[in-house]
Amino acid sequence: MGAIPGRRDFPYSNWGPWLAVLGVLLAIGSAIVLSVPIAIVDNPGQGNDLSSTALALAQLAQEASFLLVPFAIVASKGATLVEGIRRLGLQRFRALSGLKWAGAAIGLYLVFVIAYVAVIGEPEQEDFSDELGGLPVQILLIAIAAPICEEFCFRGMLFAGLRERLPFWAAALISGAIFGALHVTTGISVVPPLIAFGFLLALVYERTGSIVPCILLHMLNNSVALLAQ
């Protein structure tokens, strides 16, 4: 492959919309396949509930799938590891631009959440963090691993692939909708705010040319949610 494209050539992807969507499906399927042996081997001791160790390993398997599948997609298009990292959005960005767009995203998200709570009511999300084990494990899986892996998957791979053929608003809305829908198991009322959050993360990626601000925003969001629970 040629040199890494410049920021003006955003998106950096070359795998297209269909392979991007297929990548998400493969990531979900891989997470399920990896989780089944964990559930089989686990011996919770009481009822049918899995132990905290098994749940933590299953969560780790999910995040690993969200990270490894995007790299498999870029490798399938001939990219080296270093080039794949950059094509998935791990690029330098201007600090002032990152702060500006991150601040705008936070502000817009807060406005959306306030309006959503006023009209629909406060989202009810299942708290599963305590089931993963102690606080260090929760921080590692929820506040660190999940933002990194999910941004590579949903912004770096999915949004960018969609963006090759679609205008920004369509690619951001579709990728945000998929991102939000995959969290339905934690509570259906939390899906619309997460769709909005995914849309805004795509906006930050588009405007800064890097998924780093997206990862940091995602970490902030998950950390606040973890502390609130």
Coordinates of C-alpha atoms in Angstrom, one line a residue:
M1 CA 0.0 0.0 0.0
G2 CA 1.0 3.6 -0.4
A3 CA 1.9 6.2 2.2
I4 CA -0.5 6.9 5.0
P5 CA -3.0 9.5 3.7
G6 CA -2.9 13.0 5.1
R7 CA -5.7 14.4 7.3
R8 CA -7.2 16.1 4.3
D9 CA -7.8 12.6 2.9
F10 CA -10.0 11.7 5.8
P11 CA -11.3 9.1 6.3
Y12 CA -8.1 7.0 6.3
S13 CA -10.0 3.8 5.7
N14 CA -10.0 1.8 2.5
W15 CA -12.3 -1.1 3.4
G16 CA -15.7 0.4 2.6
P17 CA -19.1 0.4 4.3
W18 CA -20.0 -3.3 3.9
L19 CA -16.7 -4.6 5.3
A20 CA -17.0 -2.2 8.1
V21 CA -20.5 -3.5 9.1
L22 CA -19.3 -7.1 8.6
G23 CA -16.4 -6.3 11.0
V24 CA -18.9 -5.3 13.7
L25 CA -20.8 -8.5 13.2
L26 CA -17.6 -10.5 13.3
A27 CA -16.6 -8.7 16.5
I28 CA -19.9 -9.6 18.2
G29 CA -19.7 -13.1 17.0
S30 CA -16.1 -13.5 18.2
A31 CA -17.1 -12.1 21.6
I32 CA -19.9 -14.7 21.9
V33 CA -17.6 -17.6 20.7
L34 CA -14.9 -16.6 23.2
S35 CA -17.5 -16.2 26.1
V36 CA -19.1 -19.6 25.7
P37 CA -16.1 -21.7 26.9
I38 CA -15.8 -19.3 29.8
A39 CA -19.4 -19.9 30.8
I40 CA -18.9 -23.7 30.4
V41 CA -15.8 -23.9 32.5
D42 CA -17.0 -21.5 35.2
N43 CA -18.4 -23.0 38.4
P44 CA -20.3 -20.3 40.1
G45 CA -21.4 -22.6 43.0
Q46 CA -24.8 -21.1 43.4
G47 CA -27.7 -21.2 40.9
N48 CA -26.9 -20.3 37.3
D49 CA -25.1 -17.0 37.9
L50 CA -21.6 -16.7 36.6
S51 CA -18.8 -15.8 39.0
S52 CA -17.3 -12.4 38.9
T53 CA -14.1 -13.9 37.4
A54 CA -16.1 -15.4 34.5
L55 CA -18.0 -12.2 33.9
A56 CA -14.8 -10.2 33.9
L57 CA -13.2 -12.6 31.4
A58 CA -16.3 -12.5 29.2
Q59 CA -16.1 -8.7 29.3
L60 CA -12.5 -8.8 28.4
A61 CA -13.2 -11.2 25.6
Q62 CA -15.8 -8.7 24.2
E63 CA -13.4 -5.8 24.3
A64 CA -10.6 -7.9 22.8
S65 CA -12.9 -8.8 19.9
F66 CA -13.7 -5.1 19.4
L67 CA -10.0 -4.4 19.1
L68 CA -8.7 -7.4 17.2
V69 CA -11.3 -7.5 14.5
P70 CA -10.7 -4.0 13.2
F71 CA -7.0 -4.8 12.9
A72 CA -7.9 -8.0 11.1
I73 CA -10.0 -5.9 8.7
V74 CA -7.1 -3.5 7.9
A75 CA -4.7 -6.3 7.6
S76 CA -7.0 -8.0 5.0
K77 CA -6.6 -4.8 2.9
G78 CA -2.8 -5.1 3.0
A79 CA -1.9 -2.7 5.8
T80 CA 1.0 -3.3 8.1
L81 CA 0.5 -3.0 11.9
V82 CA 1.8 0.6 12.0
E83 CA -0.2 1.6 9.0
G84 CA -3.3 -0.2 10.4
I85 CA -3.0 1.7 13.6
R86 CA -3.0 5.0 11.7
R87 CA -5.7 4.0 9.3
L88 CA -7.9 3.2 12.3
G89 CA -7.5 6.8 13.5
L90 CA -4.6 6.8 16.0
Q91 CA -3.2 10.0 14.7
R92 CA -1.8 13.2 16.1
F93 CA -4.2 16.1 16.5
R94 CA -4.1 19.8 17.3
A95 CA -4.6 20.2 21.0
L96 CA -6.8 23.3 20.7
S97 CA -8.9 21.7 18.0
G98 CA -9.3 18.6 20.2
L99 CA -10.3 20.7 23.3
K100 CA -12.7 22.7 21.2
W101 CA -14.6 19.8 19.7
A102 CA -14.5 17.7 22.9
G103 CA -16.0 20.7 24.8
A104 CA -18.6 21.1 22.1
A105 CA -19.5 17.4 22.2
I106 CA -19.8 17.5 26.0
G107 CA -22.0 20.5 25.8
L108 CA -24.3 19.1 23.1
Y109 CA -24.5 15.8 24.9
L110 CA -25.5 17.4 28.2
V111 CA -28.2 19.4 26.3
F112 CA -29.5 16.2 24.8
V113 CA -29.5 14.3 28.1
I114 CA -31.3 17.2 29.9
A115 CA -34.0 17.3 27.1
Y116 CA -34.3 13.5 27.1
V117 CA -34.8 13.3 30.9
A118 CA -37.3 16.2 30.7
V119 CA -39.4 14.5 28.0
I120 CA -38.8 10.7 28.5
G121 CA -37.5 10.4 32.0
E122 CA -34.1 9.4 33.5
P123 CA -32.5 6.5 31.7
E124 CA -32.5 3.3 33.8
Q125 CA -29.3 1.3 33.2
E126 CA -28.5 -2.0 34.8
D127 CA -25.5 -1.8 37.1
F128 CA -23.3 -4.8 36.4
S129 CA -20.0 -3.2 37.4
D130 CA -20.0 -4.7 40.9
E131 CA -20.4 -8.2 39.3
L132 CA -17.1 -7.9 37.6
G133 CA -15.0 -7.9 40.8
G134 CA -13.2 -5.3 42.7
L135 CA -12.8 -1.6 41.8
P136 CA -9.4 -2.0 40.0
V137 CA -11.0 -4.6 37.7
Q138 CA -14.0 -2.3 37.1
I139 CA -11.7 0.6 36.3
L140 CA -9.6 -1.5 33.9
L141 CA -12.5 -3.0 32.0
I142 CA -15.1 -0.2 32.0
A143 CA -13.1 3.0 32.2
I144 CA -10.0 2.0 30.2
A145 CA -10.3 -1.1 28.0
A146 CA -13.9 -0.5 26.8
P147 CA -13.3 3.1 25.5
I148 CA -10.1 2.2 23.7
C149 CA -11.4 -1.0 22.1
E150 CA -14.9 0.4 21.2
E151 CA -13.4 3.5 19.6
F152 CA -11.2 1.5 17.4
C153 CA -14.2 -0.6 16.4
F154 CA -17.1 1.9 16.1
R155 CA -15.3 5.1 15.1
G156 CA -12.0 3.9 13.6
M157 CA -13.5 1.0 11.7
L158 CA -17.3 1.4 11.4
F159 CA -17.8 5.1 11.0
A160 CA -14.7 5.5 8.8
G161 CA -15.8 2.7 6.5
L162 CA -19.3 4.1 6.2
R163 CA -17.8 7.6 5.6
E164 CA -16.1 6.5 2.5
R165 CA -19.4 6.4 0.7
L166 CA -21.9 8.3 2.9
P167 CA -22.1 11.9 4.0
F168 CA -21.1 12.7 7.5
W169 CA -24.6 12.8 9.1
A170 CA -25.6 9.5 7.6
A171 CA -22.4 7.7 8.6
A172 CA -22.4 9.2 12.1
L173 CA -26.1 8.3 12.6
I174 CA -25.7 4.7 11.4
S175 CA -22.6 4.1 13.4
G176 CA -24.1 5.8 16.5
A177 CA -27.3 3.8 16.2
I178 CA -25.3 0.5 16.0
F179 CA -23.1 1.6 18.9
G180 CA -26.2 2.5 21.0
A181 CA -28.2 -0.6 20.1
L182 CA -25.4 -2.9 21.3
H183 CA -25.9 -1.6 24.8
V184 CA -29.6 -2.5 24.9
T185 CA -28.9 -5.4 27.3
T186 CA -28.1 -2.8 30.0
G187 CA -31.4 -1.1 29.6
I188 CA -33.5 0.1 26.5
S189 CA -34.0 3.6 27.9
V190 CA -30.2 4.2 27.8
V191 CA -30.0 3.5 24.0
P192 CA -31.1 6.9 22.7
P193 CA -28.5 8.8 24.8
L194 CA -25.8 6.4 23.7
I195 CA -26.8 6.9 20.0
A196 CA -26.4 10.6 20.5
F197 CA -23.1 10.0 22.2
G198 CA -21.9 7.8 19.4
F199 CA -23.0 10.5 16.9
L200 CA -21.0 13.2 18.7
L201 CA -17.9 11.0 19.0
A202 CA -18.0 10.6 15.2
L203 CA -18.2 14.4 14.9
V204 CA -15.1 14.7 17.1
Y205 CA -13.3 12.2 15.0
E206 CA -14.3 13.9 11.8
R207 CA -13.2 17.3 13.0
T208 CA -10.0 16.4 14.7
G209 CA -8.8 13.6 12.4
S210 CA -8.0 11.4 15.4
I211 CA -9.7 8.9 17.6
V212 CA -7.6 9.9 20.6
P213 CA -10.0 12.7 21.7
C214 CA -12.9 10.2 21.2
I215 CA -11.1 7.7 23.5
L216 CA -10.6 10.3 26.2
L217 CA -14.2 11.5 26.0
H218 CA -15.4 7.9 26.1
M219 CA -13.1 7.3 29.2
L220 CA -14.6 10.4 30.9
N221 CA -18.2 9.2 30.2
N222 CA -17.6 5.7 31.5
S223 CA -15.7 7.0 34.5
V224 CA -18.6 9.3 35.5
A225 CA -21.1 6.4 34.9
L226 CA -18.9 4.1 37.1
L227 CA -18.7 6.6 39.9
A228 CA -22.4 7.4 39.7
Q229 CA -23.2 3.7 40.2

